Amino acid sequence: MYTAIGYAAQSATAPLAPMTFNRRTPRPDDVAIDILYCGVCHSDIHQARNEWGIAVYPLMPGHEIVGKVTEVGANVTRHTVGDLVGVGCMVDSCRHCEACAADLEQYCLEGPTMTYATPDRVDGTNTMGGYSNSIVVSEHFVVRIPEKLNLAAAAPILCAGITTYSPLKHFGVKAGHKVGVLGMGGLGHMGIKFAKAMGAEVTLFTRSASKAEEARRQGADHVVVSTDAAQMKAAAGRFDFLLDTIPVQHDLNPYLETLRFDGVHILVGLIEPVDPALHAANLVMKRRVLAGSLIGGIAETQEVLDFCAEHDISCDIEMLDIKNINEAYTRMIAGDVKYRFVIDMATLKA
Ligand code: NDP
Ligand code: ZN
């Protein structure tokens, strides 16, 4: 057993605070990792505060993990001590169902084991995430960080990156398509970069007029201020795809109206009921599709890391001292981060 330290929430209303706990001794197919950096995802806030109603406490968030391998189990073949590696949102799955066999572990029919707040498939203990100095993970769920990437800026690719890359690729975004990205936070700013790299004409829909300039720097060709009815109306019928990263309930109808016929509105931010209600006419009358997408499989997570190295794509990050994690949550909720906090785990030792 390893003694580990990290930051955890003890209840839905408690701030994150330091906690000492145990990480398992590596099993034959496990890799032990010394964590160097961990990104801060809005899902961490949803979970720490039990906004999805599935939290278990103590809850240690963090699923954008980059670190160095310190020990490997006897059967490990993919990684060796000293390798720079990443761990994203999942640490296990059943490995034999139809989804797992198709490299879509996120849709495992028995349910994937998430990196935090999920019972481990072997010993039943709740998984603890990456706001920590170490983690032990089965090698299948550990990816390689390409040498070209900056380690801290690579961390958010493990969730924000794969979650936006995977649906854009799955739904076939390519040159000539018009793609709208809804919300420019951690996911949204990566969505803009990927859609652009795939050749699309990209528009950011944002509440924050002040983000217009920066959106263009991220690669957006146009910006629509979503709170301006005139701008929304002018965008009607124009888009092939919308990638919706908004983390709260919002009216989908005005956005659906910006899609052309056969357009696809892809939800990644919302897992609550749609409220206000959807006008089915907004789908039916134009054969539009409302879709959703969950992170991406392990092979595709490696693919997006390699894609980022090849296309010189990285996340815009603000380095964070872990003792300021609660303030970081407040700033994220206010939309005040450019565009991902990444915890420097050296600050945990201090
Ligand atoms: P961030 O907080 O970094 O960004 C969200 C952005 O959405 C904000 O920057 C803001 O953009 C916009 N936004 C925020 N609040 C509102 C609001 N009240 N109304 C309208 N727009 C708003 O979040 P992340 O990018 O980390 O995550 C986004 C969502 O995606 C979260 O719900 C997260 O849980 C989910 N998620 C889903 C995954 C999946 O697999 N499907 C994986 C990872 C995360 P602007 O100021 O430009 O309007
Ligand atoms: Zn995430």
CSV table of C-alpha atoms and ligand atoms in Angstrom, one decimal:
chain,number,residue,atom,x,y,z
A,1,MET,CA,0.0,0.0,0.0
A,2,TYR,CA,1.1,3.6,-0.7
A,3,THR,CA,0.3,6.4,1.6
A,4,ALA,CA,-1.0,9.2,-0.5
A,5,ILE,CA,-2.2,12.7,0.0
A,6,GLY,CA,-4.7,14.8,-1.9
A,7,TYR,CA,-7.6,17.3,-1.6
A,8,ALA,CA,-11.1,15.9,-1.1
A,9,ALA,CA,-14.6,17.0,-0.3
A,10,GLN,CA,-16.1,15.3,2.8
A,11,SER,CA,-19.6,16.3,1.9
A,12,ALA,CA,-21.6,18.2,-0.8
A,13,THR,CA,-21.3,21.4,1.2
A,14,ALA,CA,-17.7,21.1,2.5
A,15,PRO,CA,-14.8,22.9,0.7
A,16,LEU,CA,-12.0,20.6,-0.6
A,17,ALA,CA,-9.4,20.0,2.1
A,18,PRO,CA,-6.2,17.9,2.5
A,19,MET,CA,-6.7,14.2,3.2
A,20,THR,CA,-4.3,11.3,3.7
A,21,PHE,CA,-5.4,7.9,2.3
A,22,ASN,CA,-4.1,4.7,0.8
A,23,ARG,CA,-3.4,3.7,-2.8
A,24,ARG,CA,-3.3,0.0,-3.5
A,25,THR,CA,-0.1,-1.9,-4.1
A,26,PRO,CA,0.2,-2.3,-7.9
A,27,ARG,CA,-1.6,-5.5,-9.2
A,28,PRO,CA,0.2,-7.4,-12.0
A,29,ASP,CA,-1.3,-5.2,-14.7
A,30,ASP,CA,-1.1,-1.9,-12.8
A,31,VAL,CA,1.1,1.1,-13.2
A,32,ALA,CA,1.9,3.4,-10.3
A,33,ILE,CA,2.2,7.1,-11.2
A,34,ASP,CA,3.7,10.1,-9.4
A,35,ILE,CA,1.2,12.8,-10.4
A,36,LEU,CA,2.8,16.0,-11.8
A,37,TYR,CA,-0.2,18.0,-13.0
A,38,CYS,CA,-4.0,17.6,-12.9
A,39,GLY,CA,-6.5,19.7,-14.8
A,40,VAL,CA,-9.7,21.1,-13.1
A,41,CYS,CA,-12.8,20.1,-15.0
A,42,HIS,CA,-16.3,21.5,-14.4
A,43,SER,CA,-17.4,17.9,-13.8
A,44,ASP,CA,-15.2,18.0,-10.7
A,45,ILE,CA,-17.4,20.8,-9.3
A,46,HIS,CA,-20.6,19.0,-10.3
A,47,GLN,CA,-19.4,15.9,-8.4
A,48,ALA,CA,-17.8,17.5,-5.4
A,49,ARG,CA,-21.1,19.3,-4.8
A,50,ASN,CA,-23.2,16.3,-5.7
A,51,GLU,CA,-25.0,18.2,-8.5
A,52,TRP,CA,-25.6,14.9,-10.4
A,53,GLY,CA,-26.8,13.1,-7.3
A,54,ILE,CA,-24.2,10.2,-7.6
A,55,ALA,CA,-21.4,11.5,-5.4
A,56,VAL,CA,-19.8,9.4,-2.7
A,57,TYR,CA,-17.7,10.9,0.1
A,58,PRO,CA,-14.9,11.5,0.7
A,59,LEU,CA,-14.7,12.6,-2.9
A,60,MET,CA,-11.4,13.4,-4.4
A,61,PRO,CA,-11.9,14.8,-7.9
A,62,GLY,CA,-9.4,15.0,-10.8
A,63,HIS,CA,-9.4,13.2,-14.1
A,64,GLU,CA,-7.0,15.1,-16.3
A,65,ILE,CA,-3.8,13.5,-14.9
A,66,VAL,CA,-0.3,13.7,-16.1
A,67,GLY,CA,2.6,12.1,-14.3
A,68,LYS,CA,5.6,9.8,-14.3
A,69,VAL,CA,5.6,6.0,-13.9
A,70,THR,CA,7.3,4.9,-10.6
A,71,GLU,CA,6.4,1.2,-10.5
A,72,VAL,CA,4.9,-1.4,-12.8
A,73,GLY,CA,3.3,-4.7,-12.1
A,74,ALA,CA,4.8,-8.0,-13.3
A,75,ASN,CA,2.5,-8.3,-16.4
A,76,VAL,CA,2.8,-4.7,-17.6
A,77,THR,CA,4.1,-4.4,-21.2
A,78,ARG,CA,3.0,-0.9,-22.4
A,79,HIS,CA,4.8,1.3,-19.9
A,80,THR,CA,8.0,1.4,-18.0
A,81,VAL,CA,9.4,3.2,-15.0
A,82,GLY,CA,10.1,6.8,-15.9
A,83,ASP,CA,7.6,7.1,-18.7
A,84,LEU,CA,5.5,10.2,-18.9
A,85,VAL,CA,1.9,9.1,-19.0
A,86,GLY,CA,-1.7,10.3,-18.7
A,87,VAL,CA,-4.9,9.1,-17.0
A,88,GLY,CA,-8.3,10.5,-18.0
A,89,CYS,CA,-11.9,9.9,-16.8
A,90,MET,CA,-11.9,6.1,-16.6
A,91,VAL,CA,-9.6,3.6,-14.9
A,92,ASP,CA,-11.4,0.4,-15.7
A,93,SER,CA,-14.3,-1.3,-17.6
A,94,CYS,CA,-15.7,-4.8,-18.0
A,95,ARG,CA,-13.3,-5.3,-21.0
A,96,HIS,CA,-15.5,-7.9,-22.8
A,97,CYS,CA,-18.8,-6.3,-23.8
A,98,GLU,CA,-19.6,-5.0,-27.2
A,99,ALA,CA,-18.6,-1.4,-26.4
A,100,CYS,CA,-15.3,-2.4,-24.8
A,101,ALA,CA,-14.5,-4.7,-27.7
A,102,ALA,CA,-15.1,-1.6,-30.0
A,103,ASP,CA,-12.6,0.5,-28.0
A,104,LEU,CA,-15.6,2.5,-26.6
A,105,GLU,CA,-14.9,1.7,-22.9
A,106,GLN,CA,-16.8,4.9,-21.9
A,107,TYR,CA,-20.0,3.1,-23.1
A,108,CYS,CA,-19.2,-0.2,-21.3
A,109,LEU,CA,-22.5,-2.1,-21.0
A,110,GLU,CA,-21.6,-2.9,-17.3
A,111,GLY,CA,-20.6,0.8,-16.7
A,112,PRO,CA,-17.0,2.0,-16.7
A,113,THR,CA,-15.1,2.6,-13.5
A,114,MET,CA,-14.6,6.3,-13.4
A,115,THR,CA,-11.3,7.8,-12.1
A,116,TYR,CA,-13.1,9.0,-8.9
A,117,ALA,CA,-16.1,8.2,-6.8
A,118,THR,CA,-16.8,4.8,-8.4
A,119,PRO,CA,-16.2,1.4,-6.7
A,120,ASP,CA,-13.1,-0.4,-7.9
A,121,ARG,CA,-14.1,-3.6,-9.7
A,122,VAL,CA,-11.7,-5.8,-7.6
A,123,ASP,CA,-11.7,-4.5,-4.1
A,124,GLY,CA,-14.9,-2.4,-4.0
A,125,THR,CA,-13.2,0.7,-2.6
A,126,ASN,CA,-14.2,4.0,-4.1
A,127,THR,CA,-11.7,5.4,-6.6
A,128,MET,CA,-9.9,8.6,-5.7
A,129,GLY,CA,-9.0,11.1,-8.5
A,130,GLY,CA,-6.0,13.1,-9.5
A,131,TYR,CA,-6.0,16.0,-7.0
A,132,SER,CA,-3.3,13.9,-5.4
A,133,ASN,CA,0.4,13.0,-5.4
A,134,SER,CA,0.0,9.5,-6.8
A,135,ILE,CA,-2.4,7.1,-8.5
A,136,VAL,CA,-2.4,3.3,-9.3
A,137,VAL,CA,-4.2,2.4,-12.6
A,138,SER,CA,-4.4,-0.7,-14.8
A,139,GLU,CA,-2.1,-0.2,-17.8
A,140,HIS,CA,-4.9,-0.4,-20.4
A,141,PHE,CA,-6.2,2.9,-19.0
A,142,VAL,CA,-2.9,4.7,-19.0
A,143,VAL,CA,-1.9,6.6,-22.2
A,144,ARG,CA,1.5,7.9,-23.4
A,145,ILE,CA,2.1,11.7,-23.4
A,146,PRO,CA,3.9,12.6,-26.7
A,147,GLU,CA,7.3,14.1,-26.2
A,148,LYS,CA,6.4,17.3,-28.1
A,149,LEU,CA,3.6,18.3,-25.7
A,150,ASN,CA,4.1,20.6,-22.7
A,151,LEU,CA,3.2,18.4,-19.7
A,152,ALA,CA,1.0,20.8,-17.8
A,153,ALA,CA,-0.9,22.0,-21.0
A,154,ALA,CA,-1.4,18.3,-22.0
A,155,ALA,CA,-3.3,17.4,-18.9
A,156,PRO,CA,-6.7,18.9,-20.0
A,157,ILE,CA,-6.5,16.9,-23.3
A,158,LEU,CA,-7.3,13.8,-21.1
A,159,CYS,CA,-10.9,15.1,-20.6
A,160,ALA,CA,-11.6,18.5,-22.2
A,161,GLY,CA,-9.7,17.5,-25.3
A,162,ILE,CA,-11.1,14.0,-25.9
A,163,THR,CA,-14.6,15.1,-25.0
A,164,THR,CA,-14.7,17.6,-27.8
A,165,TYR,CA,-12.5,15.8,-30.3
A,166,SER,CA,-14.5,12.5,-30.2
A,167,PRO,CA,-17.9,13.8,-31.2
A,168,LEU,CA,-16.5,16.2,-33.9
A,169,LYS,CA,-14.8,13.2,-35.4
A,170,HIS,CA,-17.6,10.7,-34.9
A,171,PHE,CA,-20.2,13.0,-36.6
A,172,GLY,CA,-17.8,13.6,-39.5
A,173,VAL,CA,-16.8,17.3,-39.2
A,174,LYS,CA,-14.7,18.3,-42.2
A,175,ALA,CA,-13.7,21.1,-44.4
A,176,GLY,CA,-16.6,23.2,-45.5
A,177,HIS,CA,-18.8,22.5,-42.5
A,178,LYS,CA,-20.0,25.3,-40.3
A,179,VAL,CA,-19.5,24.4,-36.6
A,180,GLY,CA,-20.9,26.4,-33.7
A,181,VAL,CA,-19.3,25.9,-30.3
A,182,LEU,CA,-21.5,26.8,-27.3
A,183,GLY,CA,-19.6,28.2,-24.3
A,184,MET,CA,-15.9,28.9,-24.2
A,185,GLY,CA,-14.5,27.3,-21.1
A,186,GLY,CA,-12.2,24.3,-20.8
A,187,LEU,CA,-14.1,22.2,-23.3
A,188,GLY,CA,-15.3,25.0,-25.6
A,189,HIS,CA,-11.8,26.4,-26.2
A,190,MET,CA,-10.6,23.0,-27.2
A,191,GLY,CA,-13.7,22.4,-29.4
A,192,ILE,CA,-12.8,25.6,-31.3
A,193,LYS,CA,-9.3,24.4,-31.9
A,194,PHE,CA,-10.3,20.9,-33.0
A,195,ALA,CA,-13.1,22.0,-35.3
A,196,LYS,CA,-10.7,24.5,-36.9
A,197,ALA,CA,-8.0,21.8,-37.3
A,198,MET,CA,-10.6,19.6,-39.0
A,199,GLY,CA,-11.1,22.4,-41.6
A,200,ALA,CA,-14.5,23.7,-40.4
A,201,GLU,CA,-15.6,27.3,-40.3
A,202,VAL,CA,-16.0,27.9,-36.6
A,203,THR,CA,-18.4,30.2,-34.6
A,204,LEU,CA,-18.3,30.7,-30.9
A,205,PHE,CA,-21.7,31.2,-29.1
A,206,THR,CA,-21.0,32.9,-25.9
A,207,ARG,CA,-22.8,34.9,-23.1
A,208,SER,CA,-19.6,36.9,-22.7
A,209,ALA,CA,-19.1,39.6,-25.4
A,210,SER,CA,-15.7,40.2,-23.8
A,211,LYS,CA,-14.6,36.7,-25.0
A,212,ALA,CA,-15.0,37.7,-28.7
A,213,GLU,CA,-11.4,38.8,-29.3
A,214,GLU,CA,-9.9,35.8,-27.6
A,215,ALA,CA,-12.2,33.4,-29.4
A,216,ARG,CA,-10.8,34.7,-32.7
A,217,ARG,CA,-7.3,34.0,-31.3
A,218,GLN,CA,-8.3,30.4,-30.5
A,219,GLY,CA,-9.3,30.0,-34.2
A,220,ALA,CA,-13.0,31.1,-34.2
A,221,ASP,CA,-14.0,32.8,-37.5
A,222,HIS,CA,-17.1,34.4,-36.0
A,223,VAL,CA,-18.7,35.1,-32.6
A,224,VAL,CA,-22.4,35.2,-31.7
A,225,VAL,CA,-23.3,36.7,-28.4
A,226,SER,CA,-26.1,34.3,-27.4
A,227,THR,CA,-27.9,36.9,-25.1
A,228,ASP,CA,-28.4,39.2,-28.1
A,229,ALA,CA,-31.6,38.1,-29.8
A,230,ALA,CA,-30.8,40.0,-33.0
A,231,GLN,CA,-27.5,38.1,-33.4
A,232,MET,CA,-29.2,34.8,-32.7
A,233,LYS,CA,-31.8,35.5,-35.3
A,234,ALA,CA,-29.2,36.4,-37.9
A,235,ALA,CA,-27.5,33.0,-37.3
A,236,ALA,CA,-30.7,31.1,-38.1
A,237,GLY,CA,-30.4,28.1,-40.4
A,238,ARG,CA,-26.6,28.4,-40.9
A,239,PHE,CA,-24.9,25.6,-39.0
A,240,ASP,CA,-24.1,21.9,-39.7
A,241,PHE,CA,-23.1,21.1,-36.2
A,242,LEU,CA,-23.3,22.6,-32.7
A,243,LEU,CA,-21.1,21.4,-29.9
A,244,ASP,CA,-22.8,22.4,-26.7
A,245,THR,CA,-20.6,22.6,-23.7
A,246,ILE,CA,-22.9,24.7,-21.5
A,247,PRO,CA,-22.8,23.1,-18.0
A,248,VAL,CA,-26.3,24.1,-16.8
A,249,GLN,CA,-29.9,23.8,-18.1
A,250,HIS,CA,-30.5,26.1,-20.9
A,251,ASP,CA,-33.1,26.7,-23.7
A,252,LEU,CA,-32.0,24.5,-26.7
A,253,ASN,CA,-34.7,25.9,-29.0
A,254,PRO,CA,-33.0,29.1,-30.1
A,255,TYR,CA,-29.8,27.1,-30.8
A,256,LEU,CA,-31.6,24.4,-32.8
A,257,GLU,CA,-33.0,27.2,-35.0
A,258,THR,CA,-29.4,28.1,-36.0
A,259,LEU,CA,-28.9,24.6,-37.5
A,260,ARG,CA,-29.6,24.0,-41.2
A,261,PHE,CA,-31.8,21.0,-42.2
A,262,ASP,CA,-30.0,17.8,-41.2
A,263,GLY,CA,-27.9,19.7,-38.7
A,264,VAL,CA,-26.7,18.0,-35.5
A,265,HIS,CA,-26.8,19.5,-32.0
A,266,ILE,CA,-24.3,17.6,-29.9
A,267,LEU,CA,-24.7,17.9,-26.1
A,268,VAL,CA,-21.7,17.3,-24.0
A,269,GLY,CA,-22.2,19.7,-21.1
A,270,LEU,CA,-25.7,18.7,-19.9
A,271,ILE,CA,-26.8,15.4,-18.3
A,272,GLU,CA,-29.9,16.8,-16.5
A,273,PRO,CA,-33.4,17.0,-18.1
A,274,VAL,CA,-33.8,19.6,-20.9
A,275,ASP,CA,-35.5,22.6,-19.4
A,276,PRO,CA,-37.2,24.6,-20.9
A,277,ALA,CA,-38.8,21.9,-22.9
A,278,LEU,CA,-37.7,21.0,-26.4
A,279,HIS,CA,-40.0,22.1,-29.3
A,280,ALA,CA,-40.1,18.9,-31.3
A,281,ALA,CA,-40.9,20.9,-34.3
A,282,ASN,CA,-37.4,22.3,-34.2
A,283,LEU,CA,-36.2,18.8,-35.0
A,284,VAL,CA,-39.0,17.4,-37.1
A,285,MET,CA,-39.5,20.2,-39.6
A,286,LYS,CA,-35.8,20.2,-40.6
A,287,ARG,CA,-34.8,16.6,-39.9
A,288,ARG,CA,-32.4,17.9,-37.3
A,289,VAL,CA,-30.7,15.6,-34.8
A,290,LEU,CA,-30.2,16.1,-31.1
A,291,ALA,CA,-27.2,14.0,-30.0
A,292,GLY,CA,-25.0,13.5,-27.0
A,293,SER,CA,-21.4,12.2,-26.4
A,294,LEU,CA,-19.4,11.0,-23.5
A,295,ILE,CA,-15.6,11.5,-23.3
A,296,GLY,CA,-13.9,9.0,-25.7
A,297,GLY,CA,-12.3,5.5,-25.5
A,298,ILE,CA,-8.7,4.9,-24.5
A,299,ALA,CA,-7.4,4.3,-28.0
A,300,GLU,CA,-9.1,7.6,-29.1
A,301,THR,CA,-7.6,9.4,-26.1
A,302,GLN,CA,-4.2,8.3,-27.3
A,303,GLU,CA,-5.2,9.4,-30.8
A,304,VAL,CA,-6.2,12.9,-29.7
A,305,LEU,CA,-2.9,13.4,-27.7
A,306,ASP,CA,-1.0,12.4,-30.9
A,307,PHE,CA,-3.3,14.7,-33.0
A,308,CYS,CA,-2.4,17.6,-30.6
A,309,ALA,CA,1.3,16.9,-31.0
A,310,GLU,CA,1.0,16.7,-34.8
A,311,HIS,CA,-1.1,19.9,-35.2
A,312,ASP,CA,0.6,21.9,-32.4
A,313,ILE,CA,-2.6,22.1,-30.4
A,314,SER,CA,-2.4,22.7,-26.7
A,315,CYS,CA,-4.7,23.9,-23.9
A,316,ASP,CA,-4.6,27.5,-22.6
A,317,ILE,CA,-4.0,27.0,-18.9
A,318,GLU,CA,-3.6,28.9,-15.7
A,319,MET,CA,-1.4,27.1,-13.2
A,320,LEU,CA,-3.0,26.6,-9.8
A,321,ASP,CA,-1.6,26.1,-6.3
A,322,ILE,CA,-3.7,23.3,-4.9
A,323,LYS,CA,-4.5,25.3,-1.7
A,324,ASN,CA,-6.5,27.7,-3.9
A,325,ILE,CA,-8.7,25.0,-5.4
A,326,ASN,CA,-11.9,26.3,-3.8
A,327,GLU,CA,-11.4,29.8,-5.1
A,328,ALA,CA,-10.7,28.2,-8.5
A,329,TYR,CA,-14.1,26.6,-8.4
A,330,THR,CA,-15.7,30.0,-7.7
A,331,ARG,CA,-13.9,31.5,-10.6
A,332,MET,CA,-14.8,28.7,-13.0
A,333,ILE,CA,-18.5,29.1,-12.1
A,334,ALA,CA,-18.2,32.8,-12.9
A,335,GLY,CA,-16.6,31.9,-16.3
A,336,ASP,CA,-13.4,33.5,-15.1
A,337,VAL,CA,-10.6,31.1,-16.2
A,338,LYS,CA,-8.5,31.2,-19.4
A,339,TYR,CA,-9.3,28.4,-20.1
A,340,ARG,CA,-8.4,25.6,-17.8
A,341,PHE,CA,-6.9,25.5,-14.3
A,342,VAL,CA,-4.1,23.0,-14.0
A,343,ILE,CA,-2.9,22.0,-10.5
A,344,ASP,CA,0.9,22.0,-10.2
A,345,MET,CA,1.2,19.0,-7.8
A,346,ALA,CA,4.5,20.3,-6.5
A,347,THR,CA,2.4,22.7,-4.5
A,348,LEU,CA,0.8,19.7,-2.7
A,349,LYS,CA,4.2,18.7,-1.3
A,350,ALA,CA,4.7,22.3,-0.1
B,1,NDP,P1,-16.2,25.5,-17.9
B,1,NDP,O1,-16.8,26.0,-16.6
B,1,NDP,O2,-14.7,25.6,-18.1
B,1,NDP,O3,-16.9,26.2,-19.1
B,1,NDP,C1,-18.3,26.2,-19.4
B,1,NDP,C2,-18.6,27.4,-20.3
B,1,NDP,O4,-20.0,27.4,-20.5
B,1,NDP,C3,-18.3,28.8,-19.6
B,1,NDP,O5,-17.0,29.2,-19.8
B,1,NDP,C4,-19.3,29.7,-20.2
B,1,NDP,O6,-18.9,30.1,-21.5
B,1,NDP,C5,-20.5,28.7,-20.5
B,1,NDP,N1,-21.5,28.8,-19.3
B,1,NDP,C6,-21.2,28.7,-18.0
B,1,NDP,N2,-22.3,28.9,-17.3
B,1,NDP,C7,-23.3,29.2,-18.2
B,1,NDP,C8,-24.6,29.5,-18.0
B,1,NDP,N3,-25.2,29.6,-16.8
B,1,NDP,N4,-25.4,29.8,-19.1
B,1,NDP,C9,-24.8,29.7,-20.3
B,1,NDP,N5,-23.5,29.4,-20.5
B,1,NDP,C10,-22.8,29.2,-19.5
B,1,NDP,O7,-16.7,24.0,-18.0
B,1,NDP,P2,-16.0,22.7,-18.7
B,1,NDP,O8,-15.7,23.2,-20.1
B,1,NDP,O9,-15.0,22.1,-17.9
B,1,NDP,O10,-17.3,21.7,-18.8
B,1,NDP,C11,-18.4,22.0,-19.5
B,1,NDP,C12,-19.5,21.0,-19.2
B,1,NDP,O11,-19.1,19.7,-19.8
B,1,NDP,C13,-19.7,20.6,-17.7
B,1,NDP,O12,-21.0,20.4,-17.4
B,1,NDP,C14,-18.9,19.3,-17.5
B,1,NDP,O13,-19.4,18.5,-16.5
B,1,NDP,C15,-19.3,18.7,-18.9
B,1,NDP,N6,-18.3,17.6,-19.3
B,1,NDP,C16,-18.9,16.6,-20.0
B,1,NDP,C17,-18.1,15.6,-20.5
B,1,NDP,C18,-18.7,14.5,-21.3
B,1,NDP,O14,-18.0,13.5,-21.5
B,1,NDP,N7,-19.8,14.7,-22.0
B,1,NDP,C19,-16.7,15.5,-20.1
B,1,NDP,C20,-16.2,16.6,-19.4
B,1,NDP,C21,-17.0,17.7,-19.0
B,1,NDP,P3,-19.2,31.6,-22.1
B,1,NDP,O15,-18.7,32.5,-21.0
B,1,NDP,O16,-18.4,31.6,-23.3
B,1,NDP,O17,-20.7,31.7,-22.3
B,2,ZN,ZN,-13.7,16.3,-17.2
